[in-house]
Coordinates of C-alpha atoms in Angstrom, one line a residue:
X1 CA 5.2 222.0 -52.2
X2 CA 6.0 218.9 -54.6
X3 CA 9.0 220.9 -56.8
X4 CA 12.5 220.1 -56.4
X5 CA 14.3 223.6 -56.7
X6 CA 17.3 222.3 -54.1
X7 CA 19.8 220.5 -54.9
X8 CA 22.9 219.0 -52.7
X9 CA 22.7 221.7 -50.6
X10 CA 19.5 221.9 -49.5
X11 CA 17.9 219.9 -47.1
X12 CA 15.8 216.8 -49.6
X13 CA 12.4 215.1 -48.6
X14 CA 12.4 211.9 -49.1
X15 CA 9.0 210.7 -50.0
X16 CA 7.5 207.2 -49.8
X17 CA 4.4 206.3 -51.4
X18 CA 2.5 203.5 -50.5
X19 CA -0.6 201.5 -51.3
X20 CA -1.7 202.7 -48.1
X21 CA 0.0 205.4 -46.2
X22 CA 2.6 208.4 -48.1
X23 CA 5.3 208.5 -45.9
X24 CA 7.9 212.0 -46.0
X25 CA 11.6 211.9 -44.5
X26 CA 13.4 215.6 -44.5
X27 CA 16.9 215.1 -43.9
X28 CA 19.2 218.0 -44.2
X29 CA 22.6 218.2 -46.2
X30 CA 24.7 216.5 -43.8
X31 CA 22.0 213.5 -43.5
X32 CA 20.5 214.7 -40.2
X33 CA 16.9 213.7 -39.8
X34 CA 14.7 216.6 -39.4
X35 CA 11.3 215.6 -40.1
X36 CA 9.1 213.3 -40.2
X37 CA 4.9 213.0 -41.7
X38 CA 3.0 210.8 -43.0
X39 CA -0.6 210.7 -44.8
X40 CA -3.2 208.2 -45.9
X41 CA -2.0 207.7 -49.8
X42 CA -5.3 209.2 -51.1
X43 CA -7.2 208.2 -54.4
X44 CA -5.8 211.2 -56.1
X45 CA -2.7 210.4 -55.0
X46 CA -1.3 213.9 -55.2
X47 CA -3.5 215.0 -52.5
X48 CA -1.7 213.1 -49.9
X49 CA 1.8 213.9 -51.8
X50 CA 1.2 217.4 -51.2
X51 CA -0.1 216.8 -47.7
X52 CA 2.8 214.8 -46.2
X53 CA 6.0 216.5 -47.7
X54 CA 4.2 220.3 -46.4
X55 CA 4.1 218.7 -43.1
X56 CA 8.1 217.2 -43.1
X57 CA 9.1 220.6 -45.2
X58 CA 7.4 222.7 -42.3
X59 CA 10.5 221.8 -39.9
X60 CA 13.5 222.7 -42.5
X61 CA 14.2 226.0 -40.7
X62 CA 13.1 228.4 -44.0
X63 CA 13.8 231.2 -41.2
X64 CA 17.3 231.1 -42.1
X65 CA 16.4 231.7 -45.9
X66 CA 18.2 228.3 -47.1
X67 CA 16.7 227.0 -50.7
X68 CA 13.5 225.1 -50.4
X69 CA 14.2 221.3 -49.8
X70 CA 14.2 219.1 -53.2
X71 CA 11.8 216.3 -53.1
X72 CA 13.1 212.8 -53.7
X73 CA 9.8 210.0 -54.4
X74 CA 9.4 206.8 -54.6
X75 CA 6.1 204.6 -55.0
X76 CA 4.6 201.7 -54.5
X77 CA 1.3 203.1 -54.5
X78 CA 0.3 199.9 -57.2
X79 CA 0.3 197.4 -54.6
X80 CA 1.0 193.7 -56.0
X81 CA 0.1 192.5 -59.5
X82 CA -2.9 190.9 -59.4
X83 CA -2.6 188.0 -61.6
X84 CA -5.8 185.8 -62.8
X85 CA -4.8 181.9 -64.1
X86 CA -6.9 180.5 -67.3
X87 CA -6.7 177.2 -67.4
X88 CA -7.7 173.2 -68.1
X89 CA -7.3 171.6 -64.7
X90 CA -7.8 173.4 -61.7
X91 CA -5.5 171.7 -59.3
X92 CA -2.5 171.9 -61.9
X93 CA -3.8 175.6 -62.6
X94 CA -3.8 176.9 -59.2
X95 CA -0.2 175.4 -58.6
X96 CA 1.3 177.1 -61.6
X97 CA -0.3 180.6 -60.7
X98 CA 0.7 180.0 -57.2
X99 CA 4.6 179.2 -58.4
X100 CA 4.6 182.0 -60.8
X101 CA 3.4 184.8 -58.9
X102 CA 5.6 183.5 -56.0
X103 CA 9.0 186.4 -55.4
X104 CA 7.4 188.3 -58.7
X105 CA 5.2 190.7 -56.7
X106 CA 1.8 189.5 -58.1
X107 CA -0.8 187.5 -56.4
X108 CA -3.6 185.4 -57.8
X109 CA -7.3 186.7 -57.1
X110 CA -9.1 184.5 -59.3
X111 CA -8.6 180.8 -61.0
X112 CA -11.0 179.7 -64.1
X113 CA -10.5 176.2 -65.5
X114 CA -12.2 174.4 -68.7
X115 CA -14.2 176.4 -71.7
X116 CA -14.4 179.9 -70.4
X117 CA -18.8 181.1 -71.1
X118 CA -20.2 184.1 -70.5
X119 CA -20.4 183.6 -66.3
X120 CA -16.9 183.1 -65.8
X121 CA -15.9 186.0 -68.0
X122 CA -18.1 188.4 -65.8
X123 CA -16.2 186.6 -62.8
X124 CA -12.6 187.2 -64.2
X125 CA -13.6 190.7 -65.2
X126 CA -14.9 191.3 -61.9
X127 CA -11.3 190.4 -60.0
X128 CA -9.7 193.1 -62.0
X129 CA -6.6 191.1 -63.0
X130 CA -3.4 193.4 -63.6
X131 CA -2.6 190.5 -66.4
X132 CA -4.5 186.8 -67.1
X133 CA -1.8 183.6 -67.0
X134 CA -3.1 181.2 -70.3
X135 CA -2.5 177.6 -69.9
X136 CA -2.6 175.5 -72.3
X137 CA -2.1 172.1 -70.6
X138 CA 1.0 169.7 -71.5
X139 CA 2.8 169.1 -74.1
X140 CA 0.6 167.0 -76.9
X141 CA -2.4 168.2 -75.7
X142 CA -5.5 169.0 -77.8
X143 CA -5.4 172.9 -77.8
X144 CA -9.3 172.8 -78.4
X145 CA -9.8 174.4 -74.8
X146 CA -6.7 176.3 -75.3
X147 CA -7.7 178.2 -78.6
X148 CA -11.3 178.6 -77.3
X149 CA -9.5 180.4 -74.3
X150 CA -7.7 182.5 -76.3
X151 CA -10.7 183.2 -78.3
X152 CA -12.8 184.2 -75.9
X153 CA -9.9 186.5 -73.8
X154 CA -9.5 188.2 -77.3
X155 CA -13.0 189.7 -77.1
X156 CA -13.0 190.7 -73.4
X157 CA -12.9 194.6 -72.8
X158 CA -9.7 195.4 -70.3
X159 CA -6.4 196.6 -70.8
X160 CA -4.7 194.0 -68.7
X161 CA -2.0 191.9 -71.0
X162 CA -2.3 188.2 -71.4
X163 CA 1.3 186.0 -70.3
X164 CA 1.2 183.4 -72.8
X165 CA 2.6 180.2 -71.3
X166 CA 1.7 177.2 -73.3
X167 CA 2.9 174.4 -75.5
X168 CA 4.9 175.3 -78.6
X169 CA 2.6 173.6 -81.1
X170 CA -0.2 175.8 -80.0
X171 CA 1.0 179.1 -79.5
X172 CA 1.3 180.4 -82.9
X173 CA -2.5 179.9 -83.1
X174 CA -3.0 181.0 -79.3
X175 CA -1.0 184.5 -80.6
X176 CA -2.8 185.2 -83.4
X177 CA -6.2 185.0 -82.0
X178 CA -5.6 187.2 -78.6
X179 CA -4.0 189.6 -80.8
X180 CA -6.7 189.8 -83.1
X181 CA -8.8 191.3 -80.5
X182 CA -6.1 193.9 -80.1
X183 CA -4.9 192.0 -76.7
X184 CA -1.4 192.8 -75.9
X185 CA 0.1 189.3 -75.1
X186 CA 3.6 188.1 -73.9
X187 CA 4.5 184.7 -74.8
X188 CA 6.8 182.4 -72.5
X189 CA 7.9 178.9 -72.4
X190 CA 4.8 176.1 -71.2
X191 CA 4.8 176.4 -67.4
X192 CA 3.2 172.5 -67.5
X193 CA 5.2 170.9 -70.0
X194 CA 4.7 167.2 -69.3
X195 CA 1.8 165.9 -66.7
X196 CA 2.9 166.4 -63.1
X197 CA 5.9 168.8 -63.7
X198 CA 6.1 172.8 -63.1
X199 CA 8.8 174.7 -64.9
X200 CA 7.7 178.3 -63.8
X201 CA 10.6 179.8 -63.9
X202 CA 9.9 182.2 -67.2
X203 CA 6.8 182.6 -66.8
X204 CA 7.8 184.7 -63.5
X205 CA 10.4 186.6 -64.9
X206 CA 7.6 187.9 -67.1
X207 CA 5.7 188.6 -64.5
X208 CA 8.4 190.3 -62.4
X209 CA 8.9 192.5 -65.2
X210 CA 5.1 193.4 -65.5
X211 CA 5.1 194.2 -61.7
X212 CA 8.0 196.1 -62.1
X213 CA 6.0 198.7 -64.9
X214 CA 2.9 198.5 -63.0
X215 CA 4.1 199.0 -59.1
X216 CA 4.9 202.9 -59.3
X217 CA 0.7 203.3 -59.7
X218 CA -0.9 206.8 -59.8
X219 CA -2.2 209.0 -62.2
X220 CA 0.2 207.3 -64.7
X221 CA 3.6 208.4 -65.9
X222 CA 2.7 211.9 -67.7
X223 CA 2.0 214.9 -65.4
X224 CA 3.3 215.9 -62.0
X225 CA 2.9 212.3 -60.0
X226 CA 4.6 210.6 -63.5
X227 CA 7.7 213.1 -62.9
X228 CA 7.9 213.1 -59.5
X229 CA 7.8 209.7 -58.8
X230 CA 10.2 207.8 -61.1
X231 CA 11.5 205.3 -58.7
X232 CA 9.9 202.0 -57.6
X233 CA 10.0 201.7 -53.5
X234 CA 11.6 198.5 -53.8
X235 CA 14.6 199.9 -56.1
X236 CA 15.2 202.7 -53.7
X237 CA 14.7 200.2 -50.5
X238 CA 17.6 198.1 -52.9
X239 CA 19.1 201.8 -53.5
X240 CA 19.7 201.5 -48.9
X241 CA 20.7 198.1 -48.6
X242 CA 23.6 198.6 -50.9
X243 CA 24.9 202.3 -48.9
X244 CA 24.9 199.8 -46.1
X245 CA 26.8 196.8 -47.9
X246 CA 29.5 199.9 -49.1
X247 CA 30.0 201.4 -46.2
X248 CA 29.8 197.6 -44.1
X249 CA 32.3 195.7 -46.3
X250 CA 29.5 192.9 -46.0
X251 CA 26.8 191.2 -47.4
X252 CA 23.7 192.5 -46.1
X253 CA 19.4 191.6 -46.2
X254 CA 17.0 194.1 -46.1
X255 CA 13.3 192.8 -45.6
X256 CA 10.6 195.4 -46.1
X257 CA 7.6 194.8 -44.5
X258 CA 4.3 196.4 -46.4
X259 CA 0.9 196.5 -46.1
X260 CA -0.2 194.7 -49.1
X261 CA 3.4 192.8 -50.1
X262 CA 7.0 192.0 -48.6
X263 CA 10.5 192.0 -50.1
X264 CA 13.7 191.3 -49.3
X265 CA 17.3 192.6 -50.9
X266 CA 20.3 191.2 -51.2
X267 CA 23.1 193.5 -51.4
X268 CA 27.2 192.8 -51.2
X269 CA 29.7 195.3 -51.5
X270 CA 32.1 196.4 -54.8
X271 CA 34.3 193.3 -55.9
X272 CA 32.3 190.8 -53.9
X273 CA 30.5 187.5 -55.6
X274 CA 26.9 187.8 -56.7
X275 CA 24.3 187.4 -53.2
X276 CA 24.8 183.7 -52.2
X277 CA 25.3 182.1 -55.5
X278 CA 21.8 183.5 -56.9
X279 CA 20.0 181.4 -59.6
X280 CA 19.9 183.0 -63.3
X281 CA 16.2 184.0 -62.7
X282 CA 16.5 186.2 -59.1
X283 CA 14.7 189.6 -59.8
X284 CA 17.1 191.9 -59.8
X285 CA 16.9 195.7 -58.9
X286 CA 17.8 198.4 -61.3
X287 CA 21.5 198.5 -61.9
X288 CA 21.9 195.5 -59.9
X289 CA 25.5 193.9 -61.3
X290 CA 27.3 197.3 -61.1
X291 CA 30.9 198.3 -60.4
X292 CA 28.9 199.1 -56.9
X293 CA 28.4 195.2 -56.2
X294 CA 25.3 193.6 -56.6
X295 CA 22.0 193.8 -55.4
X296 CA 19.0 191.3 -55.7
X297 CA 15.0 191.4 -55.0
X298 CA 12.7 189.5 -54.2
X299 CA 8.7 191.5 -54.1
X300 CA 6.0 188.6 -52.5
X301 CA 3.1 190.1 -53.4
X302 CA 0.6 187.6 -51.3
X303 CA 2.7 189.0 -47.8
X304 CA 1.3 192.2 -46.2
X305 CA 0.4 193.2 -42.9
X306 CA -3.1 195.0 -43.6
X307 CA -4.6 193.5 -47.2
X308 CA -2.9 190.5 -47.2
X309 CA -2.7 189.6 -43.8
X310 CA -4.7 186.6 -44.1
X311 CA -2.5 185.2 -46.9
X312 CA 0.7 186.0 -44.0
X313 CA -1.6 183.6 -41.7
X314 CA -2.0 181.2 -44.6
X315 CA 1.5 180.6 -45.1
X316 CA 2.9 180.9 -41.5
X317 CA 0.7 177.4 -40.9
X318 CA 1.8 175.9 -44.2
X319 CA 5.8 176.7 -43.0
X320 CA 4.9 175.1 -39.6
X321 CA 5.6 179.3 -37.9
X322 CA 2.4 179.3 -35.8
X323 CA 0.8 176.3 -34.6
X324 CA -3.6 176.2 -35.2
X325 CA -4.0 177.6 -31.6
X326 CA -2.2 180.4 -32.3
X327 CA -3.6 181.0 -35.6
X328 CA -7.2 180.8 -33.9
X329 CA -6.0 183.7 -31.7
X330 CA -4.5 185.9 -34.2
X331 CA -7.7 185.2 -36.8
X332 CA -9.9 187.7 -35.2
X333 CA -6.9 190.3 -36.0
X334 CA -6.6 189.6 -39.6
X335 CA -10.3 189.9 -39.7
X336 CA -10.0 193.0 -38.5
X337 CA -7.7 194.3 -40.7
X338 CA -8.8 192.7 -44.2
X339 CA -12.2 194.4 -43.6
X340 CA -10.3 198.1 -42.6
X341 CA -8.5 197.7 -45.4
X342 CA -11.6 197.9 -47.4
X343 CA -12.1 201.0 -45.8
X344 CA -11.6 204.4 -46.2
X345 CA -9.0 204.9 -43.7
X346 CA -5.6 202.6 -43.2
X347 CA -6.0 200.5 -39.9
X348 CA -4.0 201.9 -36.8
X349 CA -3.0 199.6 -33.9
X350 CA -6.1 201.5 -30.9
X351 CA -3.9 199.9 -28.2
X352 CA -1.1 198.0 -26.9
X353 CA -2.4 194.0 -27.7
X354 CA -3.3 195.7 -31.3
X355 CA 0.5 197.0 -31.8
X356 CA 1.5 193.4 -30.3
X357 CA -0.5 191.4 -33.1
X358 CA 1.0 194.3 -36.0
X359 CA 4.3 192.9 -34.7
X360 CA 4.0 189.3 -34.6
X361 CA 2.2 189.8 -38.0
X362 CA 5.1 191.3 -39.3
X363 CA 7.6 189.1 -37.9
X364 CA 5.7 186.1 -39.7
X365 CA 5.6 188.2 -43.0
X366 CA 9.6 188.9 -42.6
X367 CA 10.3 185.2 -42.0
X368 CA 8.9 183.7 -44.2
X369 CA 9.3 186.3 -47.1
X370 CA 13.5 185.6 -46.2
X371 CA 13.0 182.3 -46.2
X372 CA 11.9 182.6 -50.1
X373 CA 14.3 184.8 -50.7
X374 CA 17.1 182.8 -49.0
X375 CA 15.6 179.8 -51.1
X376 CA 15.9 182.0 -54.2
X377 CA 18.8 182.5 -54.0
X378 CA 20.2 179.5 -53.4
X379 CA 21.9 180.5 -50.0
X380 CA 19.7 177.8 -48.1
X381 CA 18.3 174.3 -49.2
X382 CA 16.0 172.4 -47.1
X383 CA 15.4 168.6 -47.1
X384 CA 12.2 167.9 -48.7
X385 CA 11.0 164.9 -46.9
X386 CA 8.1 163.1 -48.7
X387 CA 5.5 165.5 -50.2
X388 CA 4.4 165.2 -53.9
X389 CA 7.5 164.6 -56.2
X390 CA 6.5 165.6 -60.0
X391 CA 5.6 169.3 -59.4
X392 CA 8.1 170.6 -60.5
X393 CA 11.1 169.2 -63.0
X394 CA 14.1 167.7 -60.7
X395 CA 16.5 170.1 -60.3
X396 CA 14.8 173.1 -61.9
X397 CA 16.5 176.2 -61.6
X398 CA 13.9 178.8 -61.9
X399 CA 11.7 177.5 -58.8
X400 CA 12.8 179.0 -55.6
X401 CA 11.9 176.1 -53.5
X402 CA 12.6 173.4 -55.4
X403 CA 14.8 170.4 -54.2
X404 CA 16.4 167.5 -55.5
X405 CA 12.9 165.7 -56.0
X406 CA 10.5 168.5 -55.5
X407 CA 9.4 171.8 -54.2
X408 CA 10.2 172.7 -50.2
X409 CA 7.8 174.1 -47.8
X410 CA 4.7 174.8 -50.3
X411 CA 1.3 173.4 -50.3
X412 CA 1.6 169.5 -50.8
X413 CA 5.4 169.2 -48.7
X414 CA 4.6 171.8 -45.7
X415 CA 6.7 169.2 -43.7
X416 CA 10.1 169.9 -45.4
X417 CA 9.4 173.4 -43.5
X418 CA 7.9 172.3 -40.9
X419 CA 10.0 169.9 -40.4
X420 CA 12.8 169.5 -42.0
X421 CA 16.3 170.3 -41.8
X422 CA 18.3 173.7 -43.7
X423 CA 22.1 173.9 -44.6
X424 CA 23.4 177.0 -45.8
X425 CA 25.0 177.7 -49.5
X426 CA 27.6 180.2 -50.1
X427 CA 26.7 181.9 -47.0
X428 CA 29.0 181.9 -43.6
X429 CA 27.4 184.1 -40.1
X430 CA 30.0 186.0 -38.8
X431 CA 29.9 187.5 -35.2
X432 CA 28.2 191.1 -34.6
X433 CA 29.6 194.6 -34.4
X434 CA 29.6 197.1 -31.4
X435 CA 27.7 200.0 -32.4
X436 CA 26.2 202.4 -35.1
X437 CA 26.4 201.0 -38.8
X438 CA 28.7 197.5 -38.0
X439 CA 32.6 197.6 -39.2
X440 CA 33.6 195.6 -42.5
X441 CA 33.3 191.9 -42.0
X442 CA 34.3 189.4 -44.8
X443 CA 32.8 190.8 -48.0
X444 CA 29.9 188.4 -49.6
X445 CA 29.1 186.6 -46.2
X446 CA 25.8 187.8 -44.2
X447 CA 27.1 190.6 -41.8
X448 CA 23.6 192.5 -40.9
X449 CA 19.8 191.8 -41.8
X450 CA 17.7 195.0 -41.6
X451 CA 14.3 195.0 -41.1
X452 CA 12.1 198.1 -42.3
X453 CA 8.6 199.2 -43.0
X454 CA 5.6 201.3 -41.3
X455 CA 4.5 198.5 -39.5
X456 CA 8.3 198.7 -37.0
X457 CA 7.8 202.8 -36.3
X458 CA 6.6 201.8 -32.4
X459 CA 8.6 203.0 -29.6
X460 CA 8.1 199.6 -28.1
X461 CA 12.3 198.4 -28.0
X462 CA 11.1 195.1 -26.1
X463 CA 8.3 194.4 -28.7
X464 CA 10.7 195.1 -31.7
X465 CA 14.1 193.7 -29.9
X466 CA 11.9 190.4 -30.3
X467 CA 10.6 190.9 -33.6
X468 CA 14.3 190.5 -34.8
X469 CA 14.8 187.6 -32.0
X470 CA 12.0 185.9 -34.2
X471 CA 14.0 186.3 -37.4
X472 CA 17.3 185.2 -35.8
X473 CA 16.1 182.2 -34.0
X474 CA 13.9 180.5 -36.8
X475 CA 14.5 177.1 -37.4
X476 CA 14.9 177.4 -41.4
X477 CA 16.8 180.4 -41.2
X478 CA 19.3 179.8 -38.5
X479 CA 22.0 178.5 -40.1
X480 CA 22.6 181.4 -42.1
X481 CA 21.8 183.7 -39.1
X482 CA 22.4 182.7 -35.8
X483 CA 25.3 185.2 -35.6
X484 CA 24.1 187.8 -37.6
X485 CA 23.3 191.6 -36.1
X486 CA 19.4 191.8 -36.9
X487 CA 18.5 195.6 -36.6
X488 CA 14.9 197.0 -37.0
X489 CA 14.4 200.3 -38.9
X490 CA 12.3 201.9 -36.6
X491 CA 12.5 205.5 -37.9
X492 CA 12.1 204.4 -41.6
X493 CA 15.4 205.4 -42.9
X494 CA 16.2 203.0 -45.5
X495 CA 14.3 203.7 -48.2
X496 CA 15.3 207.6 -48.3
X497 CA 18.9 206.6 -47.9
X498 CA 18.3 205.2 -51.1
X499 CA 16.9 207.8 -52.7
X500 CA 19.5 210.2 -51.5
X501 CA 22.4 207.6 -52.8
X502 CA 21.1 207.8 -55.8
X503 CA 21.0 211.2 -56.0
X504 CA 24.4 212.1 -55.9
X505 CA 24.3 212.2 -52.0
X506 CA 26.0 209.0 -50.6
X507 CA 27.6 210.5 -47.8
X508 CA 24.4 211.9 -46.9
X509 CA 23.0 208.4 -46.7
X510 CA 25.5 207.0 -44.8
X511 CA 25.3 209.6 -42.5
X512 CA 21.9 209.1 -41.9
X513 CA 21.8 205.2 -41.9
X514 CA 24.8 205.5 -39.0
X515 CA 23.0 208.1 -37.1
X516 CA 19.4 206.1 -37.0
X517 CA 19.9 202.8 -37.5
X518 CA 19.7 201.5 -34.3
X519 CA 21.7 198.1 -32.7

């Protein structure tokens, strides 16, 4: 049963789709939860569709002939963007794909430098890029490489767009050939527009808007999947964040934790300012500046607890999180979980140190995934002591870690995270409610961070009570959070609040977030 013949009063299941397991909520009209399933998200995604809302529908009490429950879906089911760099210099090349992919949702699988030939075309075919980043040096360079680039990515069979991102002089010519080969092509300003400097900025907006198109995945947008499943996850994760900052009075965060990417939301109630002062460039959700408040996103598409959990371990070393013992003893994990999910089945934790090491995965992922976001959005700034001025332009606006002489707490100046010191912008802690949903609390300031996704359903209270304990007490973050209620979403709840909101059922969500959100 994938229709939708109910409407407010019926009971709705709310459906998740992952890039790994299909998730399906039935709540009934009141926002009672009254179901739960879930089902490995299947090649033809349908198949699992089907699977997991029979299962939640099963427990709606037909018996008392009430209307079939409507389905509400969301996906994710595309995973991240996979994003492949074409460039002149590889150092300079991986940085800029690195930058631009960073709080966009896409991640880079593959890096060519110099004169693409026939070898490194197989190889860049091979990664299956979701779109190719074209370089084209600095300013005043000799576009030689550039146009033989273009040239050569014209003739390459693949549907995957090309983002454009090179000097002005050149891109007329760059244009004209990759759209001679029928390539479609969008063209931003030069992500490396004098030697040294990274203005990526643009070039990620583009590629937020790509993800945003591509992140819904399945059989495409015509037939039953395309109808059903209209709504990104993270819009109607977004979608829950704001029900809470409504019914809170109070700015809140969300972080969802995924198996193959992370993001956080930002989300203040009607009449309050934009989250924390955010830069011009934040993703924003869908209807984000609204007469409902706003809402902003952030999708890191290199953060995931099963596919990318090596990249999580990556980048809890280069933000100083775990220390290299620690990251010997959580390697064989992330092993273990890159080569499941290869596999046909999702990994599941088999015991109690398993579930242990899906938690303090997850807890990394959620860290450092807010510290980005909190970076973003200009609600914290970190000292960047030392590390390699010149990546980016002084002062730039578009790069989320960027201080007053470079970036913070990325490859080449790990030791402004590690090390350094944060102060918070724009955004005050304020103490913690009692019980249920927390009472209004000055509107704007951080009043609750949330943290959701698959990974948190344990009924383990210790093991999650210090997953948030990790969030709340990290050195970066702490400023903003110290006194901030951190709650863990362990029965999956904001995501079909969302859906339900924006379905004409907000007090349905509310409901449902007071009743299951535990303190």
């Amino acid at each position: 049963m994938t229709g939708s013949p109910g409407g407010p009063d019926a009971a709705a299941v709310c459906l998740d789709v992952g890039s790994y397991w299909t998730k399906a909520v039935l709540v009934q009209p009141d926002g009672t939860p009254a179901g739960f399933a879930e089902h490995p998200t299947t090649p033809d995604v349908l198949e699992g569709v089907d699977a997991a809302v029979a299962a939640a529908a099963a427990s709606v009490g037909r018996h008392a002939g009430g209307p079939a429950p409507e389905v509400l879906a969301c996906s994710s089911a595309g995973g991240p963007l996979r994003l492949a760099v074409v460039g002149a210099e590889r150092l300079t090349a991986t940085e800029a794909a690195h930058r631009v992919c960073r709080s966009a949702g896409a991640r880079v699988v593959g890096v060519h430098t110099g004169p693409l030939a026939e070898d490194g075309i197989r190889e860049l075919t091979g990664q299956q890029p979701g779109v190719v980043l074209l370089l084209g040096g600095a300013d005043g360079d000799d576009p030689e490489v550039l146009l033989h680039n273009a040239g050569r990515l014209a003739g390459v069979r693949g549907r995957w767009p090309v983002l454009l991102a090179v000097p002005d002089a050149a891109r007329d010519d760059a244009l004209e050939l990759l759209r001679s080969g029928g390539r479609t092509v969008t063209a931003c300003p030069n992500v490396t527009p004098r030697p040294g400097e990274l203005v990526p900025g643009p070039a990620r907006e583009a590629v937020a808007e790509i993800y945003a198109r591509h992140a819904l995945g399945g059989p495409g947008d015509s037939g039953r999947f395309g109808v059903m499943a209209r709504t990104r996850t993270p819009v109607a994760v977004a979608g829950g964040a704001a029900v809470l900052a409504r019914a809170t009075g109070a700015g809140v965060l969300v972080v969802d934790v995924g198996s193959a990417t992370t993001d956080v939301h930002s989300a203040v109630p009607p009449g309050a300012p934009r989250p924390g002062g955010v830069r011009p460039d934040a993703a924003r959700s869908d209807g984000a500046r609204s007469e409902d408040g706003a809402t902003v996103m952030t999708v890191e598409g290199d953060l995931g607890v099963r596919d990318a959990a090596g990249s999580v371990l990556v980048e809890a070393q280069t933000e100083g999180l775990v220390d290299p013992v620690e990251a010997d003893l959580l390697a064989p994990a992330v092993g273990a979980l890159e080569a499941a999910s290869r596999g046909a089945a999702p990994a599941v934790p088999a015991d109690r140190g398993a579930a242990a090491e899906d938690r303090r995965l997850a807890a990394i992922a959620a860290v450092v995934a807010l510290r980005r976001h909190l970076r973003h959005t200009g609600r914290i700034e970190e000292a960047a002591p030392g590390g390699m001025p010149g990546w980016i332009a002084p002062g730039d606006p578009h790069d989320p870690g960027a201080g007053p002489t470079g970036p913070a707490g990325e490859p080449g100046n790990a030791g402004a995270a590690a090390g350094g010191s944060a102060r918070v912008a724009g955004a005050r802690p304020v103490p913690e409610a009692g019980g249920g949903v927390p009472g209004p609390r000055r509107g704007g300031d951080i009043g609750l961070v949330v943290l959701t996704g698959g990974v948190f359903r344990q009924r383990d209270p210790a093991g999650l009570a210090a997953v948030a304990e990790t969030v709340r007490r990290d050195p970066v973050l702490l400023a903003a959070l110290a006194q901030v209620d951190v709650r863990v979403d362990s029965e999956s709840v904001l995501a079909p609040a969302g859906l339900l909101a924006a379905h004409g059922r907000e007090e349905a969500a509310r409901a449902l977030l007071a009743e299951r959100l535990p303190r």
